């Protein structure tokens, strides 16, 4: 039973940290897209 609880806690921690990581990647991709769009607009 203790092993199952330990696995559940570790899994939960990994899921929470993965969400933060995915959110950060999303912000980075959005920033890169905004930069490309601005550069394309400036080139017109």
CSV table of N, CA and C in Angstrom, one decimal:
chain,number,residue,atom,x,y,z
A,1,UNK,N,0.8,-1.2,0.0
A,1,UNK,CA,0.0,0.0,0.0
A,1,UNK,C,0.9,1.3,0.0
A,2,UNK,N,1.9,1.3,0.8
A,2,UNK,CA,2.8,2.4,0.8
A,2,UNK,C,3.5,2.7,-0.5
A,3,UNK,N,3.8,1.6,-1.2
A,3,UNK,CA,4.4,1.7,-2.5
A,3,UNK,C,3.5,2.4,-3.5
A,4,UNK,N,2.2,2.0,-3.4
A,4,UNK,CA,1.2,2.5,-4.3
A,4,UNK,C,1.0,4.1,-4.1
A,5,UNK,N,1.0,4.4,-2.8
A,5,UNK,CA,0.9,5.8,-2.4
A,5,UNK,C,2.1,6.6,-2.9
A,6,UNK,N,3.3,6.1,-2.7
A,6,UNK,CA,4.5,6.7,-3.2
A,6,UNK,C,4.5,6.9,-4.7
A,7,UNK,N,4.1,5.9,-5.4
A,7,UNK,CA,4.0,6.0,-6.9
A,7,UNK,C,3.0,7.1,-7.3
A,8,UNK,N,1.9,7.2,-6.6
A,8,UNK,CA,0.8,8.2,-6.9
A,8,UNK,C,1.4,9.6,-6.7
A,9,UNK,N,2.1,9.8,-5.6
A,9,UNK,CA,2.6,11.1,-5.2
A,9,UNK,C,3.7,11.5,-6.3
A,10,UNK,N,4.6,10.6,-6.7
A,10,UNK,CA,5.6,10.9,-7.7
A,10,UNK,C,4.9,11.2,-9.0
A,11,UNK,N,4.0,10.4,-9.4
A,11,UNK,CA,3.2,10.7,-10.6
A,11,UNK,C,2.6,12.0,-10.6
A,12,UNK,N,1.9,12.4,-9.5
A,12,UNK,CA,1.3,13.7,-9.4
A,12,UNK,C,2.2,14.8,-9.5
A,13,UNK,N,3.4,14.7,-8.9
A,13,UNK,CA,4.4,15.7,-9.0
A,13,UNK,C,4.9,15.9,-10.4
A,14,UNK,N,5.1,14.8,-11.1
A,14,UNK,CA,5.6,14.9,-12.5
A,14,UNK,C,4.6,15.5,-13.4
A,15,UNK,N,3.3,15.2,-13.1
A,15,UNK,CA,2.3,15.8,-14.0
A,15,UNK,C,2.2,17.3,-13.7
A,16,UNK,N,2.3,17.7,-12.5
A,16,UNK,CA,2.3,19.2,-12.2
A,16,UNK,C,3.5,19.9,-12.8
A,17,UNK,N,4.6,19.3,-12.7
A,17,UNK,CA,5.8,20.0,-13.3
A,17,UNK,C,5.8,19.9,-14.8
A,18,UNK,N,5.2,18.9,-15.4
A,18,UNK,CA,5.0,18.8,-16.9
A,18,UNK,C,4.1,19.9,-17.4
A,19,UNK,N,3.0,20.2,-16.6
A,19,UNK,CA,2.1,21.3,-17.0
A,19,UNK,C,2.9,22.6,-17.0
A,20,UNK,N,3.7,22.9,-16.1
A,20,UNK,CA,4.4,24.1,-16.0
A,20,UNK,C,5.4,24.2,-17.2
A,21,UNK,N,6.0,23.1,-17.5
A,21,UNK,CA,7.0,23.1,-18.6
A,21,UNK,C,6.2,23.3,-20.0
A,22,UNK,N,5.1,22.7,-20.2
A,22,UNK,CA,4.4,22.9,-21.4
A,22,UNK,C,3.9,24.3,-21.5
A,23,UNK,N,3.5,24.9,-20.4
A,23,UNK,CA,3.0,26.3,-20.4
A,23,UNK,C,4.2,27.2,-20.8
A,24,UNK,N,5.4,26.9,-20.3
A,24,UNK,CA,6.5,27.7,-20.7
A,24,UNK,C,6.9,27.6,-22.1
A,25,UNK,N,6.8,26.4,-22.7
A,25,UNK,CA,7.1,26.2,-24.1
A,25,UNK,C,6.1,26.9,-24.9
A,26,UNK,N,4.8,26.9,-24.5
A,26,UNK,CA,3.8,27.6,-25.3
A,26,UNK,C,4.1,29.1,-25.3
A,27,UNK,N,4.5,29.6,-24.2
A,27,UNK,CA,4.8,31.1,-24.2
A,27,UNK,C,6.0,31.4,-25.1
A,28,UNK,N,7.0,30.5,-25.1
A,28,UNK,CA,8.2,30.7,-26.0
A,28,UNK,C,7.8,30.6,-27.5
A,29,UNK,N,6.9,29.7,-27.8
A,29,UNK,CA,6.5,29.5,-29.2
A,29,UNK,C,5.7,30.7,-29.6
A,30,UNK,N,4.8,31.2,-28.7
A,30,UNK,CA,4.0,32.4,-29.0
A,30,UNK,C,4.9,33.6,-29.3
A,31,UNK,N,5.9,33.8,-28.4
A,31,UNK,CA,6.9,34.9,-28.6
A,31,UNK,C,7.6,34.8,-29.9
A,32,UNK,N,8.0,33.6,-30.3
A,32,UNK,CA,8.7,33.5,-31.5
A,32,UNK,C,7.8,33.8,-32.7
A,33,UNK,N,6.6,33.3,-32.6
A,33,UNK,CA,5.6,33.6,-33.7
A,33,UNK,C,5.3,35.1,-33.8
A,34,UNK,N,5.2,35.8,-32.7
A,34,UNK,CA,5.0,37.2,-32.7
A,34,UNK,C,6.2,38.0,-33.3
A,35,UNK,N,7.4,37.5,-33.1
A,35,UNK,CA,8.6,38.1,-33.6
A,35,UNK,C,8.6,37.9,-35.1
A,36,UNK,N,8.3,36.7,-35.6
A,36,UNK,CA,8.3,36.4,-37.0
A,36,UNK,C,7.2,37.3,-37.7
A,37,UNK,N,6.0,37.4,-37.1
A,37,UNK,CA,5.0,38.2,-37.7
A,37,UNK,C,5.4,39.7,-37.7
A,38,UNK,N,6.0,40.2,-36.7
A,38,UNK,CA,6.5,41.6,-36.7
A,38,UNK,C,7.5,41.8,-37.8
A,39,UNK,N,8.5,40.9,-37.9
A,39,UNK,CA,9.5,41.0,-38.9
A,39,UNK,C,8.9,41.0,-40.3
A,40,UNK,N,7.9,40.1,-40.5
A,40,UNK,CA,7.3,40.1,-41.9
A,40,UNK,C,6.5,41.4,-42.1
A,41,UNK,N,5.9,41.9,-41.1
A,41,UNK,CA,5.2,43.2,-41.3
A,41,UNK,C,6.1,44.3,-41.6
A,42,UNK,N,7.3,44.3,-40.9
A,42,UNK,CA,8.2,45.4,-41.2
A,42,UNK,C,8.8,45.3,-42.6
A,43,UNK,N,8.9,44.1,-43.1
A,43,UNK,CA,9.5,43.9,-44.5
A,43,UNK,C,8.6,44.3,-45.6
A,44,UNK,N,7.3,44.5,-45.3
A,44,UNK,CA,6.4,44.9,-46.4
A,44,UNK,C,6.6,46.3,-46.9
